Structures are given as structure tokens and as C-alpha cells.
Tab-separated table of C-alpha atoms and ligand atoms in Angstrom:
chain	number	residue	atom	x	y	z
V	1	MET	CA	132.969	97.056	93.808
V	2	LEU	CA	130.384	99.723	93.409
V	3	ILE	CA	128.512	99.125	96.629
V	4	LYS	CA	129.799	98.939	100.119
V	5	LYS	CA	127.558	97.004	102.537
V	6	ALA	CA	126.044	98.914	105.423
V	7	GLY	CA	128.190	96.913	107.828
V	8	ASP	CA	131.299	98.417	106.235
V	9	ILE	CA	130.279	101.948	107.105
V	10	PRO	CA	131.918	103.113	110.310
V	11	HIS	CA	129.527	103.905	113.117
V	12	SER	CA	130.556	107.559	113.034
V	13	GLU	CA	129.037	107.847	109.575
V	14	VAL	CA	125.897	105.988	110.550
V	15	THR	CA	125.000	107.875	113.698
V	16	PRO	CA	123.984	111.194	112.126
V	17	ARG	CA	121.436	109.288	110.056
V	18	ARG	CA	119.489	108.383	113.180
V	19	VAL	CA	117.049	111.191	113.576
V	20	TYR	CA	114.891	111.696	116.597
V	21	MET	CA	112.341	114.452	116.694
V	22	ASN	CA	111.303	115.599	120.128
V	23	ARG	CA	107.887	116.572	121.305
V	24	ARG	CA	108.833	120.212	121.673
V	25	LYS	CA	109.603	120.460	118.009
V	26	PHE	CA	106.257	118.879	117.233
V	27	LEU	CA	104.467	121.473	119.343
V	28	VAL	CA	106.241	124.335	117.591
V	29	GLY	CA	105.269	122.751	114.281
V	30	ALA	CA	101.653	122.438	115.323
V	31	ALA	CA	101.519	126.120	116.268
V	32	LEU	CA	102.836	127.125	112.847
V	33	VAL	CA	100.396	124.861	111.093
V	34	GLY	CA	97.608	126.652	112.924
V	35	ALA	CA	98.908	130.000	111.693
V	36	THR	CA	99.133	129.082	108.041
V	37	PRO	CA	96.895	130.581	105.381
V	38	PHE	CA	96.626	127.186	103.650
V	39	ALA	CA	93.417	125.278	104.341
V	40	ALA	CA	95.231	121.961	104.362
V	41	HIS	CA	98.753	122.742	105.374
V	42	PRO	CA	101.294	120.455	103.725
V	43	LEU	CA	103.018	119.904	107.049
V	44	ALA	CA	99.824	118.994	108.880
V	45	GLY	CA	100.446	115.246	108.728
V	46	TRP	CA	103.976	115.483	110.057
V	47	LEU	CA	103.507	114.668	113.704
V	48	SER	CA	106.374	112.828	115.324
V	49	PRO	CA	108.632	111.192	112.771
V	50	ALA	CA	110.086	107.808	113.634
V	51	PRO	CA	113.825	107.329	113.675
V	52	VAL	CA	115.385	106.612	110.311
V	53	LEU	CA	117.217	103.318	110.477
V	54	ALA	CA	120.611	103.252	108.859
V	55	ASP	CA	120.585	100.195	106.640
V	56	ALA	CA	121.744	102.025	103.532
V	57	ALA	CA	124.669	101.026	101.341
V	58	LYS	CA	127.180	103.616	100.266
V	59	LEU	CA	127.285	104.350	96.512
V	60	GLU	CA	130.696	105.305	95.245
V	61	ASN	CA	132.407	106.791	92.179
V	62	LEU	CA	129.522	109.134	91.489
V	63	LEU	CA	129.859	111.467	88.529
V	64	LYS	CA	128.926	115.106	88.984
V	65	SER	CA	126.043	116.188	86.777
V	66	PRO	CA	125.688	119.446	84.857
V	67	TYR	CA	121.973	119.253	85.687
V	68	SER	CA	122.579	119.777	89.400
V	69	THR	CA	121.306	122.906	91.093
V	70	ARG	CA	123.653	124.710	93.462
V	71	GLU	CA	120.782	125.627	95.779
V	72	PRO	CA	121.190	124.445	99.380
V	73	GLN	CA	120.300	120.790	99.814
V	74	THR	CA	117.419	119.907	102.112
V	75	PRO	CA	118.633	118.230	105.310
V	76	TYR	CA	118.435	114.434	105.093
V	77	LYS	CA	116.079	114.189	108.065
V	78	TYR	CA	113.319	116.071	106.216
V	79	VAL	CA	113.650	114.016	103.068
V	80	THR	CA	113.424	110.768	105.048
V	81	THR	CA	110.695	111.596	107.568
V	82	PHE	CA	108.338	113.802	105.541
V	83	ASN	CA	107.203	111.555	102.695
V	84	ASN	CA	104.366	110.664	100.414
V	85	PHE	CA	104.276	106.913	99.874
V	86	SER	CA	100.591	106.054	100.147
V	87	GLU	CA	101.146	102.292	100.271
V	88	PHE	CA	102.692	102.898	103.702
V	89	GLY	CA	100.033	105.290	104.990
V	90	ALA	CA	98.436	108.659	104.428
V	91	ASP	CA	100.391	110.855	106.864
V	92	LYS	CA	103.770	112.348	106.047
V	93	SER	CA	105.355	110.509	108.951
V	94	ASP	CA	103.803	107.121	108.067
V	95	PRO	CA	106.276	105.893	105.417
V	96	SER	CA	109.297	106.302	107.699
V	97	LYS	CA	107.409	104.488	110.471
V	98	ASN	CA	105.865	101.703	108.400
V	99	ALA	CA	108.302	100.910	105.590
V	100	GLY	CA	111.159	99.660	107.770
V	101	LYS	CA	110.429	95.954	107.243
V	102	PHE	CA	109.840	96.233	103.509
V	103	GLN	CA	112.197	93.712	101.824
V	104	THR	CA	113.808	95.227	98.737
V	105	SER	CA	116.289	92.478	97.980
V	106	PRO	CA	116.218	90.493	95.761
V	107	TRP	CA	114.586	92.951	93.333
V	108	SER	CA	114.025	93.092	89.616
V	109	VAL	CA	112.314	95.361	87.112
V	110	ALA	CA	110.447	93.867	84.145
V	111	VAL	CA	110.613	95.991	80.986
V	112	GLY	CA	108.355	95.140	78.052
V	113	GLY	CA	105.528	96.187	75.776
V	114	GLU	CA	106.366	97.830	72.458
V	115	VAL	CA	110.078	96.997	72.511
V	116	ASP	CA	112.307	94.773	70.394
V	117	LYS	CA	114.266	93.442	73.372
V	118	PRO	CA	112.010	92.900	76.410
V	119	ARG	CA	114.092	92.162	79.445
V	120	THR	CA	113.961	91.769	83.197
V	121	PHE	CA	116.769	93.614	84.929
V	122	THR	CA	118.035	92.503	88.309
V	123	MET	CA	118.847	95.293	90.753
V	124	ASP	CA	122.515	94.507	90.326
V	125	GLU	CA	122.183	95.000	86.558
V	126	ILE	CA	120.350	98.272	87.078
V	127	LEU	CA	123.138	99.541	89.326
V	128	LYS	CA	125.747	98.801	86.648
V	129	LEU	CA	123.857	99.667	83.501
V	130	ALA	CA	125.293	103.186	83.263
V	131	PRO	CA	127.708	105.282	85.344
V	132	LEU	CA	125.980	106.579	88.457
V	133	GLU	CA	125.635	110.346	88.682
V	134	GLU	CA	124.743	112.603	91.560
V	135	ARG	CA	121.954	114.907	90.416
V	136	VAL	CA	120.860	117.614	92.811
V	137	TYR	CA	117.290	118.360	91.754
V	138	ARG	CA	114.504	120.546	93.031
V	139	HIS	CA	111.489	118.340	93.798
V	140	ARG	CA	108.059	119.955	94.103
V	141	CYS	CA	104.952	118.276	95.520
V	142	VAL	CA	101.519	119.417	94.358
V	143	GLU	CA	100.710	119.998	98.044
V	144	GLY	CA	102.967	123.048	98.040
V	145	TRP	CA	106.227	121.888	99.612
V	146	SER	CA	109.547	121.394	97.927
V	147	ILE	CA	112.916	119.888	98.662
V	148	VAL	CA	116.379	119.895	97.060
V	149	VAL	CA	117.815	116.386	96.955
V	150	PRO	CA	121.133	114.930	95.792
V	151	TRP	CA	119.626	111.937	93.978
V	152	ILE	CA	121.804	109.203	92.481
V	153	GLY	CA	121.112	107.498	89.178
V	154	TYR	CA	121.281	108.056	85.446
V	155	SER	CA	118.978	109.161	82.654
V	156	PHE	CA	116.075	106.750	82.119
V	157	SER	CA	116.932	106.858	78.407
V	158	ALA	CA	120.018	104.682	79.106
V	159	LEU	CA	117.753	101.805	80.113
V	160	ALA	CA	115.183	102.532	77.400
V	161	LYS	CA	117.799	102.339	74.654
V	162	LEU	CA	118.774	98.806	75.753
V	163	VAL	CA	115.262	97.431	75.211
V	164	GLN	CA	114.827	99.252	71.878
V	165	PRO	CA	111.299	100.724	71.819
V	166	THR	CA	109.475	100.054	68.535
V	167	SER	CA	107.918	102.777	66.375
V	168	LYS	CA	104.566	102.000	68.037
V	169	ALA	CA	105.816	103.073	71.476
V	170	ARG	CA	104.406	106.525	72.315
V	171	PHE	CA	104.106	106.422	76.100
V	172	VAL	CA	105.853	104.715	78.995
V	173	ALA	CA	103.857	103.195	81.876
V	174	PHE	CA	105.522	102.715	85.253
V	175	GLN	CA	104.259	100.492	88.059
V	176	SER	CA	105.267	100.294	91.707
V	177	PHE	CA	105.590	97.196	93.833
V	178	TYR	CA	102.425	96.286	95.715
V	179	ASP	CA	101.760	93.587	98.272
V	180	PRO	CA	98.804	94.279	100.580
V	181	LYS	CA	100.365	92.001	103.190
V	182	VAL	CA	103.457	94.208	103.371
V	183	MET	CA	101.520	97.398	102.693
V	184	PRO	CA	98.223	97.240	104.588
V	185	PHE	CA	98.594	100.919	105.525
V	186	GLY	CA	97.346	102.437	102.276
V	187	LYS	CA	93.698	101.416	102.570
V	188	SER	CA	92.583	104.709	104.130
V	189	THR	CA	93.889	106.635	101.132
V	190	GLY	CA	91.213	105.117	98.887
V	191	LEU	CA	93.771	104.860	96.094
V	192	ASP	CA	93.975	101.928	93.722
V	193	PHE	CA	97.228	100.024	94.014
V	194	PRO	CA	99.617	99.111	92.520
V	195	TYR	CA	100.581	102.750	92.054
V	196	THR	CA	100.984	103.578	88.381
V	197	GLU	CA	102.325	106.566	86.507
V	198	GLY	CA	103.108	107.450	82.919
V	199	LEU	CA	105.034	109.750	80.640
V	200	ARG	CA	104.936	110.487	76.944
V	201	LEU	CA	107.903	108.731	75.292
V	202	ASP	CA	109.706	111.988	74.483
V	203	GLU	CA	109.321	113.121	78.111
V	204	ALA	CA	110.704	109.824	79.387
V	205	MET	CA	113.652	110.084	76.964
V	206	HIS	CA	114.544	113.617	78.088
V	207	PRO	CA	117.928	113.412	79.835
V	208	LEU	CA	116.519	115.066	82.981
V	209	ALA	CA	114.188	112.084	83.593
V	210	LEU	CA	116.143	110.142	86.179
V	211	LEU	CA	116.142	106.457	87.019
V	212	CYS	CA	117.102	106.833	90.659
V	213	VAL	CA	118.849	104.279	92.892
V	214	GLY	CA	120.038	106.444	95.761
V	215	MET	CA	120.359	109.777	97.483
V	216	TYR	CA	122.820	111.569	99.764
V	217	GLY	CA	125.604	109.180	98.702
V	218	GLU	CA	123.702	106.026	99.670
V	219	SER	CA	121.086	103.613	98.400
V	220	LEU	CA	117.472	104.793	98.738
V	221	PRO	CA	115.792	104.456	102.127
V	222	ASN	CA	112.560	102.442	101.898
V	223	GLN	CA	110.378	105.478	102.516
V	224	ASP	CA	111.961	107.255	99.551
V	225	GLY	CA	111.214	104.436	97.122
V	226	ALA	CA	113.872	101.765	97.545
V	227	PRO	CA	115.518	100.249	95.709
V	228	VAL	CA	114.749	102.084	92.460
V	229	ARG	CA	112.353	104.881	91.523
V	230	MET	CA	111.816	107.586	88.950
V	231	VAL	CA	112.505	111.291	89.549
V	232	ILE	CA	110.963	113.728	87.055
V	233	PRO	CA	112.090	117.119	88.344
V	234	TRP	CA	109.928	119.367	86.133
V	235	LYS	CA	106.708	117.619	87.174
V	236	TYR	CA	104.829	117.423	90.453
V	237	GLY	CA	106.166	114.740	92.793
V	238	PHE	CA	103.361	112.270	92.187
V	239	LYS	CA	104.763	111.511	88.712
V	240	SER	CA	107.911	110.089	90.341
V	241	VAL	CA	106.941	106.464	91.065
V	242	LYS	CA	108.682	104.738	93.931
V	243	SER	CA	109.795	101.110	94.295
V	244	LEU	CA	109.511	100.448	90.589
V	245	VAL	CA	108.861	96.871	89.412
V	246	GLN	CA	107.450	97.200	85.916
V	247	ILE	CA	107.982	99.432	82.893
V	248	ARG	CA	105.917	99.108	79.720
V	249	PHE	CA	106.280	100.982	76.473
V	250	VAL	CA	102.755	101.456	75.138
V	251	THR	CA	100.814	103.019	72.276
V	252	ARG	CA	98.100	104.831	74.245
V	253	GLN	CA	98.264	107.157	77.222
V	254	PRO	CA	98.250	104.843	80.252
V	255	SER	CA	95.914	105.154	83.210
V	256	THR	CA	97.690	106.649	86.232
V	257	THR	CA	96.812	106.378	89.913
V	258	TRP	CA	96.184	109.991	90.916
V	259	ASN	CA	94.660	110.983	87.610
V	260	ALA	CA	92.186	108.092	87.854
V	261	ALA	CA	91.392	108.971	91.492
V	262	ASN	CA	90.774	112.683	90.927
V	263	PRO	CA	91.166	113.991	87.369
V	264	PRO	CA	90.431	117.699	88.087
V	265	GLU	CA	93.257	117.825	90.627
V	266	TYR	CA	95.847	115.562	89.068
V	267	GLY	CA	96.359	115.900	85.346
V	268	PHE	CA	98.346	113.434	83.296
V	269	TYR	CA	100.996	116.028	82.393
V	270	ALA	CA	101.404	117.462	85.895
V	271	ASN	CA	104.061	119.942	84.829
V	272	VAL	CA	104.922	122.316	87.633
V	273	ASN	CA	103.006	125.429	86.569
V	274	PRO	CA	102.521	128.395	88.922
V	275	THR	CA	99.760	129.798	86.686
V	276	VAL	CA	97.463	126.759	86.927
V	277	PRO	CA	96.073	126.373	90.458
V	278	ASN	CA	95.039	123.021	91.795
V	279	PRO	CA	91.461	123.197	93.231
V	280	ARG	CA	92.899	122.894	96.738
V	281	TYR	CA	96.403	124.257	96.466
V	282	SER	CA	97.497	127.442	94.718
V	283	GLN	CA	100.647	126.539	92.831
V	284	ALA	CA	102.091	130.074	92.819
V	285	MET	CA	104.353	129.502	95.825
V	286	GLU	CA	106.003	126.681	97.661
V	287	ARG	CA	107.492	126.050	101.062
V	288	ARG	CA	111.103	124.927	100.799
V	289	LEU	CA	111.401	122.433	103.646
V	290	GLY	CA	114.302	122.699	106.041
V	291	GLY	CA	114.723	126.382	106.663
V	292	PRO	CA	113.580	128.233	109.758
V	293	PHE	CA	109.838	128.276	110.470
V	294	LEU	CA	109.308	125.008	108.596
V	295	GLY	CA	110.814	126.459	105.464
V	296	GLU	CA	110.814	129.662	103.514
V	297	ARG	CA	107.945	130.441	101.141
V	298	ILE	CA	109.302	131.104	97.679
V	299	ASN	CA	107.847	131.590	94.219
V	300	THR	CA	107.256	128.457	92.170
V	301	LEU	CA	108.820	128.490	88.722
V	302	MET	CA	107.362	127.188	85.457
V	303	PHE	CA	108.599	123.610	84.898
V	304	ASN	CA	110.050	123.904	88.414
V	305	GLY	CA	112.785	126.010	86.811
V	306	TYR	CA	113.774	123.302	84.285
V	307	ASP	CA	113.218	125.468	81.214
V	308	GLN	CA	115.094	123.044	78.987
V	309	VAL	CA	111.959	120.872	78.772
V	310	ALA	CA	109.777	123.679	77.328
V	311	GLY	CA	110.314	122.402	73.772
V	312	LEU	CA	108.520	119.148	74.647
V	313	TYR	CA	105.301	121.150	74.968
V	314	ALA	CA	105.581	123.498	72.001
V	315	GLY	CA	102.118	124.159	70.599
V	316	MET	CA	100.316	122.556	73.545
V	317	ASP	CA	97.855	124.414	75.753
V	318	LEU	CA	99.319	123.771	79.186
V	319	ARG	CA	96.191	125.117	80.882
V	320	LYS	CA	94.158	122.303	79.345
V	321	ASN	CA	96.948	119.756	79.602
V	322	TYR	CA	97.637	120.464	83.268
E	401	LIG	N1	104.541	104.134	94.756
E	401	LIG	C1	104.360	105.411	95.098
E	401	LIG	N2	105.147	106.364	94.543
E	401	LIG	C2	104.999	107.665	94.889
E	401	LIG	C3	103.981	108.069	95.796
E	401	LIG	C4	103.173	107.051	96.355
E	401	LIG	O1	102.259	107.311	97.167
E	401	LIG	N3	103.392	105.741	95.995
E	401	LIG	N4	103.817	109.409	96.114
E	401	LIG	C5	104.308	110.377	95.132
E	401	LIG	C6	104.283	111.752	95.630
E	401	LIG	S1	102.761	112.506	95.769
E	401	LIG	C7	105.421	112.460	95.907
E	401	LIG	S2	105.382	114.106	96.331
E	401	LIG	C8	106.747	111.783	95.871
E	401	LIG	C9	107.439	111.994	97.203
E	401	LIG	O2	108.752	111.515	97.164
E	401	LIG	P1	109.663	111.661	98.454
E	401	LIG	O3	108.885	111.119	99.620
E	401	LIG	O4	110.898	110.878	98.181
E	401	LIG	O5	109.942	113.129	98.625
E	401	LIG	O6	106.656	110.381	95.620
E	401	LIG	C10	105.714	110.023	94.627
E	401	LIG	N5	105.818	108.617	94.328
E	402	LIG	MO1	103.133	114.781	95.985
């Protein structure tokens, strides 16, 4: 068996997952936010994170990946209490507070469009479709913070090859789950749901593009996009759709949530690029969450340091195609 049920995990393993932030820590955070040079500090929404409930299943027999960075991993508590998941609210602490009751089983992902073998995969099929790897990736949000996460999954191309895209397929459109009854929290964001994203076909087929089913040795917590999401490490975080329910191979560039909401700030390509500032956030530096003083400020690298994707953009003006 690949998955061990949460009930099988001894309490000693579960306890460290329960994270409680105290008020003192919040006050220290607030003081630092006040001192920041950023107009809208990326940590500003992180008030008092709710406890993270341990209902995760352990994922075993993970292969090590050559794509993993050896940089220090961000502590689990940051990655599970400081989130963007607009369907569950606009503040960083909202998803961990509001997504607890989100039912992610049973789950399936419908894959269609320009493919020879359209197919709906159950979550169980997704978990077994290819050997699970641990991939420790840098993950950079356009708001200027970054994390290093041991994700679990396999290259998206493994799934794509099964459905056999036709010669007409040039882009891939991804769609998140949306039910306003379960997710009434996203209204204030003004975004159009369901959340959609897209990649050019060659980007989606790059081995770094990860179909992700877990992190830190376990299935994904709801606030991180359970039960299955994308992780595109060379692009800003908003390209990495959470709680994926539909994938379509299409001929034309698909409409995407953030690009439709605010095109000058959120381009379709969204490659991490320190030389192209966002109107609100300089992209030259990032705050690596988890260190002292809410994280060290470090230089942001082109393609988030994933130089192996540069060939995908040969001959393109990446200032225009931001
Ligand atoms: N469905 C959905 N997916 C989403 C988002 C969202 O609001 N809804 N936010 C995106 C953004 S802006 C970021 S930075 C990452 C954050 O992922 P994390 O919370 O696991 O770090 O998820 C992305 N995927
Ligand atoms: Mo983001």
C-alpha cells in the first residue's frame, strides 16, 4: 500500500504538526511589518494563524529527485499557515482557518480537449500513475516572499502522455475546484472563480512542471491545494493551481484568473524575472520565509534559479511576455 491512513500515524508524529502561534509572536510580526520598506508588506495579512489539523496521510516509497535544491527547507508551519488560496479568503491566515472542512475525497480530475484519449482520473489512479518523487523546490510568490518546500509528485508530462495530446494542442488549461457553498470566503477578493491557469504545451511538458499530491512526506493539507495541484517552480506562485479538477489541452492561449483580473500586474508567462518589476512589487529581491526577522531578504534569480527552462523562451522578449 502506498498510503497509510492518518489513524495509522502514531501520535508522536502527529503532534508537531499542530502549530499554535501566540499573540506575542504576532506583535513582533506587526512591528516588523511597520518597519518594512514595502508599501504592502507580504506578511501584512498574517495575523494569528489557526492550528493546522493533522488529517494528512503519509506517502511512502518516495524517490529522490535530481531536481531538488539542497537549500534549507522552510518550516512546515510557515507553509501551512501563510497561504494564498483566494477561494478561502484574502488574508494569508485565512486558508488554514477556513479550509478545514473542505471535503477532498472522493476526488477526480477530468482531462480532455485536444487529446486522443480523454479520461477522468480518480485520485487513487493519480497517486499510482507514476512513481512518487520528493522534489524540493524554491517557490516564489509575486508578492515578494519565497519558500523551499519538499513537494511530492511526478512530472505532469507523465499524465499528459497517457491522454495523448493531438497536434492541435498548443496550450494546457488548468481549473481548480469551486463551490461557493464550501468557499464563500473568496468574494472580497473580487476574483472570478473557478480559478484557472494555463501553460504553453512545451512548458507543461518540461520535466520540472510537477503534478503535486503531497509535501513534507504527507498528502497535501487543504490550504496547500489538496488533494492535487500543480507546482511550476520557475514561475510566480499564482501559476500553480490548487485543488485541480479539470485539465484541457487547447489550441489557443487560455484565459487565466489573475491575468484577466489585472493584466499589467499578472502576465500569462509569469516567469520569475528580477529585471521586470510588478507595478506594486519590485521583483529584485525576496523574503525567504522562516528565518529570523520573518525571513532573510535575498536576491531573486532569473527563472527562480531554474536555468534549465531558458531554452523554452529562446527568441522571446521576456520584458513584453512578462
Ligand atoms: N485555486 C487556487 N490556486 C492558487 C491560488 C488561489 O488563490 N487559488 N493562489 C496562488 C498563489 S498566488 C500562490 S503564491 C500559491 C501559493 O501556494 P502555497 O499556499 O501552497 O504556498 O498558490 C497559487 N494557487
Ligand atoms: Mo502568489
